[in-house]
Amino acid sequence: FVAHFLLLIRINSKHPPPKVVKRIFRVALKEQPPPSLQSVLRSLGCLDTGYYYYSNYLDLCIAIAQRYKAYRNKPFDRKLTEEHLVAALTEEPAPSFSSVARRLGHSREFFRQKYPKLVKAIAARHMRYRKSHQEEKSEKLRRLIRKAIKSLLASKLYPSEARIREEVRQHQFSVGRSIRFKQALLEVKSEMGIDK
């Protein structure tokens, strides 16, 4: 939304409104890792030296520049950072590589260059976790669909998609995307020998 809004502003005027500029600066002051002032100014559409922003938002410009400088000059302890990455390989649930990078205060590219094997291991573990988590959710959905069909048939009601969906929702299960529900429904109906 912010990017789209800024694009419209760039087309219609030279600088975004002060409210937008301040919001972008405040977001930048919380970002991990801290962005450079130049990258923040570029995101605002600044293609020159940034004089307008320096003269109108000096305190915010200084705060962003100082935060970035402190981040860039932070002493890097290779061994300690490696220990944190190794520890991430035993965390439950398996964290994403992006979340680990944010927590340790460096960019993903920084870690890819310094610790390529550990980065691959963290990312692969997170992908396995996500896949397993999705499979568990899918199996739970299929179990609830089976139960709903049996309940409807016992009540002498045709197990239509709408009725099954309603039964599943009563078990406080988020049906989620329609495609996933329909796929699970087809699988269960096929395995139970029910006509589509």
mmCIF file of C-alpha atoms in Angstrom:
data_model
loop_
_atom_site.group_PDB
_atom_site.id
_atom_site.type_symbol
_atom_site.label_atom_id
_atom_site.label_comp_id
_atom_site.label_asym_id
_atom_site.label_seq_id
_atom_site.Cartn_x
_atom_site.Cartn_y
_atom_site.Cartn_z
ATOM 1 C CA PHE A 1 0.000 0.000 0.000
ATOM 2 C CA VAL A 2 2.743 2.465 1.005
ATOM 3 C CA ALA A 3 4.704 1.757 -2.219
ATOM 4 C CA HIS A 4 1.576 2.281 -4.360
ATOM 5 C CA PHE A 5 0.711 5.479 -2.472
ATOM 6 C CA LEU A 6 4.236 6.817 -2.897
ATOM 7 C CA LEU A 7 4.142 6.053 -6.634
ATOM 8 C CA LEU A 8 0.966 8.131 -6.975
ATOM 9 C CA ILE A 9 2.585 10.972 -5.031
ATOM 10 C CA ARG A 10 5.681 10.893 -7.260
ATOM 11 C CA ILE A 11 3.491 11.198 -10.326
ATOM 12 C CA ASN A 12 1.445 14.080 -8.902
ATOM 13 C CA SER A 13 3.960 16.102 -6.862
ATOM 14 C CA LYS A 14 7.606 16.411 -5.945
ATOM 15 C CA HIS A 15 7.465 15.213 -2.309
ATOM 16 C CA PRO A 16 5.079 13.082 -0.241
ATOM 17 C CA PRO A 17 2.977 14.889 2.400
ATOM 18 C CA PRO A 18 4.702 15.415 5.783
ATOM 19 C CA LYS A 19 2.437 12.838 7.467
ATOM 20 C CA VAL A 20 3.585 10.137 5.038
ATOM 21 C CA VAL A 21 7.259 11.140 5.289
ATOM 22 C CA LYS A 22 7.160 10.975 9.104
ATOM 23 C CA ARG A 23 5.445 7.583 9.025
ATOM 24 C CA ILE A 24 8.054 6.169 6.622
ATOM 25 C CA PHE A 25 10.873 7.535 8.803
ATOM 26 C CA ARG A 26 9.331 6.075 11.980
ATOM 27 C CA VAL A 27 8.962 2.673 10.342
ATOM 28 C CA ALA A 28 12.617 2.876 9.224
ATOM 29 C CA LEU A 29 13.654 3.594 12.823
ATOM 30 C CA LYS A 30 12.187 0.225 13.883
ATOM 31 C CA GLU A 31 13.398 -1.858 10.935
ATOM 32 C CA GLN A 32 15.843 -4.705 11.469
ATOM 33 C CA PRO A 33 18.477 -4.535 10.211
ATOM 34 C CA PRO A 34 18.484 -0.720 10.199
ATOM 35 C CA PRO A 35 18.281 0.764 6.691
ATOM 36 C CA SER A 36 20.623 3.473 5.468
ATOM 37 C CA LEU A 37 19.279 7.010 5.196
ATOM 38 C CA GLN A 38 19.905 6.913 1.437
ATOM 39 C CA SER A 39 17.738 3.802 1.001
ATOM 40 C CA VAL A 40 14.923 5.453 3.013
ATOM 41 C CA LEU A 41 15.166 8.636 0.925
ATOM 42 C CA ARG A 42 15.107 6.558 -2.280
ATOM 43 C CA SER A 43 11.932 4.832 -1.068
ATOM 44 C CA LEU A 44 10.418 8.329 -0.759
ATOM 45 C CA GLY A 45 11.299 9.025 -4.389
ATOM 46 C CA CYS A 46 14.298 11.237 -3.644
ATOM 47 C CA LEU A 47 16.628 11.230 -6.638
ATOM 48 C CA ASP A 48 18.858 14.133 -5.571
ATOM 49 C CA THR A 49 21.013 14.919 -2.514
ATOM 50 C CA GLY A 50 18.036 14.858 -0.128
ATOM 51 C CA TYR A 51 18.359 18.550 0.775
ATOM 52 C CA TYR A 52 14.555 18.908 1.112
ATOM 53 C CA TYR A 53 14.413 16.096 3.714
ATOM 54 C CA TYR A 54 17.494 17.302 5.598
ATOM 55 C CA SER A 55 16.081 20.807 5.884
ATOM 56 C CA ASN A 56 12.547 19.723 6.870
ATOM 57 C CA TYR A 57 13.147 16.495 8.849
ATOM 58 C CA LEU A 58 16.668 16.957 10.215
ATOM 59 C CA ASP A 59 16.085 15.114 13.539
ATOM 60 C CA LEU A 60 14.611 12.066 11.817
ATOM 61 C CA CYS A 61 17.359 12.028 9.165
ATOM 62 C CA ILE A 62 20.038 12.170 11.878
ATOM 63 C CA ALA A 63 18.355 9.427 13.928
ATOM 64 C CA ILE A 64 18.171 7.083 10.912
ATOM 65 C CA ALA A 65 21.778 7.849 9.877
ATOM 66 C CA GLN A 66 23.118 7.298 13.417
ATOM 67 C CA ARG A 67 21.210 4.063 13.863
ATOM 68 C CA TYR A 68 22.567 2.739 10.567
ATOM 69 C CA LYS A 69 26.119 3.832 11.462
ATOM 70 C CA ALA A 70 25.919 2.070 14.844
ATOM 71 C CA TYR A 71 24.677 -1.070 13.095
ATOM 72 C CA ARG A 72 27.451 -0.943 10.470
ATOM 73 C CA ASN A 73 30.143 -0.343 13.110
ATOM 74 C CA LYS A 74 28.856 -2.978 15.516
ATOM 75 C CA PRO A 75 31.660 -5.423 16.307
ATOM 76 C CA PHE A 76 31.052 -8.736 14.612
ATOM 77 C CA ASP A 77 31.689 -11.843 16.687
ATOM 78 C CA ARG A 78 31.859 -14.652 14.140
ATOM 79 C CA LYS A 79 31.904 -17.450 16.719
ATOM 80 C CA LEU A 80 28.982 -16.089 18.793
ATOM 81 C CA THR A 81 26.898 -15.490 15.663
ATOM 82 C CA GLU A 82 27.596 -19.026 14.497
ATOM 83 C CA GLU A 83 26.480 -20.342 17.908
ATOM 84 C CA HIS A 84 23.180 -18.448 17.547
ATOM 85 C CA LEU A 85 22.650 -19.920 14.071
ATOM 86 C CA VAL A 86 23.411 -23.453 15.300
ATOM 87 C CA ALA A 87 20.964 -22.921 18.197
ATOM 88 C CA ALA A 88 18.272 -21.929 15.673
ATOM 89 C CA LEU A 89 18.589 -25.446 14.223
ATOM 90 C CA THR A 90 17.130 -26.905 17.429
ATOM 91 C CA GLU A 91 14.404 -24.312 18.085
ATOM 92 C CA GLU A 92 10.794 -25.449 18.127
ATOM 93 C CA PRO A 93 8.902 -24.607 16.058
ATOM 94 C CA ALA A 94 11.581 -24.319 13.397
ATOM 95 C CA PRO A 95 12.104 -20.570 12.767
ATOM 96 C CA SER A 96 12.334 -19.103 9.288
ATOM 97 C CA PHE A 97 15.717 -17.909 8.075
ATOM 98 C CA SER A 98 14.275 -14.370 7.730
ATOM 99 C CA SER A 99 13.196 -14.271 11.383
ATOM 100 C CA VAL A 100 16.619 -15.511 12.544
ATOM 101 C CA ALA A 101 18.386 -12.880 10.410
ATOM 102 C CA ARG A 102 16.136 -10.117 11.820
ATOM 103 C CA ARG A 103 16.732 -11.276 15.375
ATOM 104 C CA LEU A 104 20.510 -11.264 14.906
ATOM 105 C CA GLY A 105 20.393 -7.817 13.292
ATOM 106 C CA HIS A 106 21.950 -8.512 9.915
ATOM 107 C CA SER A 107 20.593 -8.837 6.406
ATOM 108 C CA ARG A 108 19.838 -12.225 4.883
ATOM 109 C CA GLU A 109 22.508 -11.582 2.250
ATOM 110 C CA PHE A 110 25.088 -11.013 5.010
ATOM 111 C CA PHE A 111 24.377 -14.471 6.457
ATOM 112 C CA ARG A 112 24.291 -16.121 3.024
ATOM 113 C CA GLN A 113 27.801 -14.859 2.370
ATOM 114 C CA LYS A 114 29.269 -15.668 5.795
ATOM 115 C CA TYR A 115 27.426 -18.909 6.695
ATOM 116 C CA PRO A 116 26.016 -20.488 3.502
ATOM 117 C CA LYS A 117 25.714 -24.034 4.935
ATOM 118 C CA LEU A 118 23.969 -22.952 8.136
ATOM 119 C CA VAL A 119 21.610 -20.697 6.198
ATOM 120 C CA LYS A 120 20.627 -23.596 3.905
ATOM 121 C CA ALA A 121 20.107 -25.882 6.899
ATOM 122 C CA ILE A 122 17.883 -23.338 8.727
ATOM 123 C CA ALA A 123 15.826 -22.648 5.589
ATOM 124 C CA ALA A 124 15.450 -26.366 4.752
ATOM 125 C CA ARG A 125 14.390 -27.189 8.325
ATOM 126 C CA HIS A 126 11.771 -24.431 8.271
ATOM 127 C CA MET A 127 10.420 -25.711 4.929
ATOM 128 C CA ARG A 128 10.146 -29.260 6.354
ATOM 129 C CA TYR A 129 8.330 -27.864 9.394
ATOM 130 C CA ARG A 130 5.886 -25.917 7.213
ATOM 131 C CA LYS A 131 5.242 -28.938 5.009
ATOM 132 C CA SER A 132 4.652 -31.182 8.027
ATOM 133 C CA HIS A 133 2.386 -28.554 9.629
ATOM 134 C CA GLN A 134 0.351 -28.294 6.403
ATOM 135 C CA GLU A 135 0.057 -32.088 6.180
ATOM 136 C CA GLU A 136 -1.215 -32.232 9.772
ATOM 137 C CA LYS A 137 -3.819 -29.550 9.006
ATOM 138 C CA SER A 138 -4.875 -31.363 5.828
ATOM 139 C CA GLU A 139 -5.252 -34.662 7.681
ATOM 140 C CA LYS A 140 -7.318 -32.986 10.410
ATOM 141 C CA LEU A 141 -9.549 -31.454 7.719
ATOM 142 C CA ARG A 142 -10.034 -34.870 6.060
ATOM 143 C CA ARG A 143 -10.931 -36.437 9.452
ATOM 144 C CA LEU A 144 -13.529 -33.729 10.101
ATOM 145 C CA ILE A 145 -14.977 -34.159 6.589
ATOM 146 C CA ARG A 146 -15.279 -37.948 7.133
ATOM 147 C CA LYS A 147 -17.037 -37.349 10.451
ATOM 148 C CA ALA A 148 -19.371 -34.760 8.872
ATOM 149 C CA ILE A 149 -20.317 -37.107 6.014
ATOM 150 C CA LYS A 150 -21.065 -39.962 8.419
ATOM 151 C CA SER A 151 -23.157 -37.653 10.600
ATOM 152 C CA LEU A 152 -25.156 -36.350 7.607
ATOM 153 C CA LEU A 153 -25.738 -39.851 6.226
ATOM 154 C CA ALA A 154 -26.877 -41.043 9.674
ATOM 155 C CA SER A 155 -29.379 -38.156 9.653
ATOM 156 C CA LYS A 156 -30.557 -39.254 6.165
ATOM 157 C CA LEU A 157 -29.253 -36.020 4.629
ATOM 158 C CA TYR A 158 -27.315 -35.833 1.393
ATOM 159 C CA PRO A 159 -23.691 -34.871 2.143
ATOM 160 C CA SER A 160 -23.568 -31.758 -0.045
ATOM 161 C CA GLU A 161 -20.506 -29.540 -0.007
ATOM 162 C CA ALA A 162 -22.390 -26.755 1.815
ATOM 163 C CA ARG A 163 -23.663 -29.115 4.556
ATOM 164 C CA ILE A 164 -20.247 -30.693 5.048
ATOM 165 C CA ARG A 165 -18.588 -27.287 5.187
ATOM 166 C CA GLU A 166 -21.074 -26.161 7.863
ATOM 167 C CA GLU A 167 -20.497 -29.334 9.929
ATOM 168 C CA VAL A 168 -16.712 -28.867 9.752
ATOM 169 C CA ARG A 169 -17.006 -25.214 10.835
ATOM 170 C CA GLN A 170 -18.981 -26.300 13.931
ATOM 171 C CA HIS A 171 -15.822 -28.042 15.159
ATOM 172 C CA GLN A 172 -14.112 -24.613 15.230
ATOM 173 C CA PHE A 173 -11.927 -25.559 12.304
ATOM 174 C CA SER A 174 -11.060 -22.813 9.861
ATOM 175 C CA VAL A 175 -11.983 -24.211 6.471
ATOM 176 C CA GLY A 176 -9.557 -21.833 4.807
ATOM 177 C CA ARG A 177 -9.149 -21.614 1.075
ATOM 178 C CA SER A 178 -11.958 -23.137 -0.947
ATOM 179 C CA ILE A 179 -9.547 -25.064 -3.203
ATOM 180 C CA ARG A 180 -7.981 -26.875 -0.234
ATOM 181 C CA PHE A 181 -11.393 -27.767 1.178
ATOM 182 C CA LYS A 182 -12.684 -29.009 -2.200
ATOM 183 C CA GLN A 183 -9.554 -31.115 -2.741
ATOM 184 C CA ALA A 184 -9.902 -32.727 0.708
ATOM 185 C CA LEU A 185 -13.627 -33.286 0.089
ATOM 186 C CA LEU A 186 -12.978 -35.032 -3.236
ATOM 187 C CA GLU A 187 -10.331 -37.243 -1.640
ATOM 188 C CA VAL A 188 -12.608 -38.280 1.232
ATOM 189 C CA LYS A 189 -15.664 -38.859 -0.982
ATOM 190 C CA SER A 190 -13.567 -40.959 -3.340
ATOM 191 C CA GLU A 191 -12.133 -43.037 -0.505
ATOM 192 C CA MET A 192 -15.647 -43.524 0.987
ATOM 193 C CA GLY A 193 -17.096 -44.453 -2.419
ATOM 194 C CA ILE A 194 -19.542 -41.549 -2.514
ATOM 195 C CA ASP A 195 -20.577 -40.098 -5.861
ATOM 196 C CA LYS A 196 -19.464 -36.546 -6.508
#
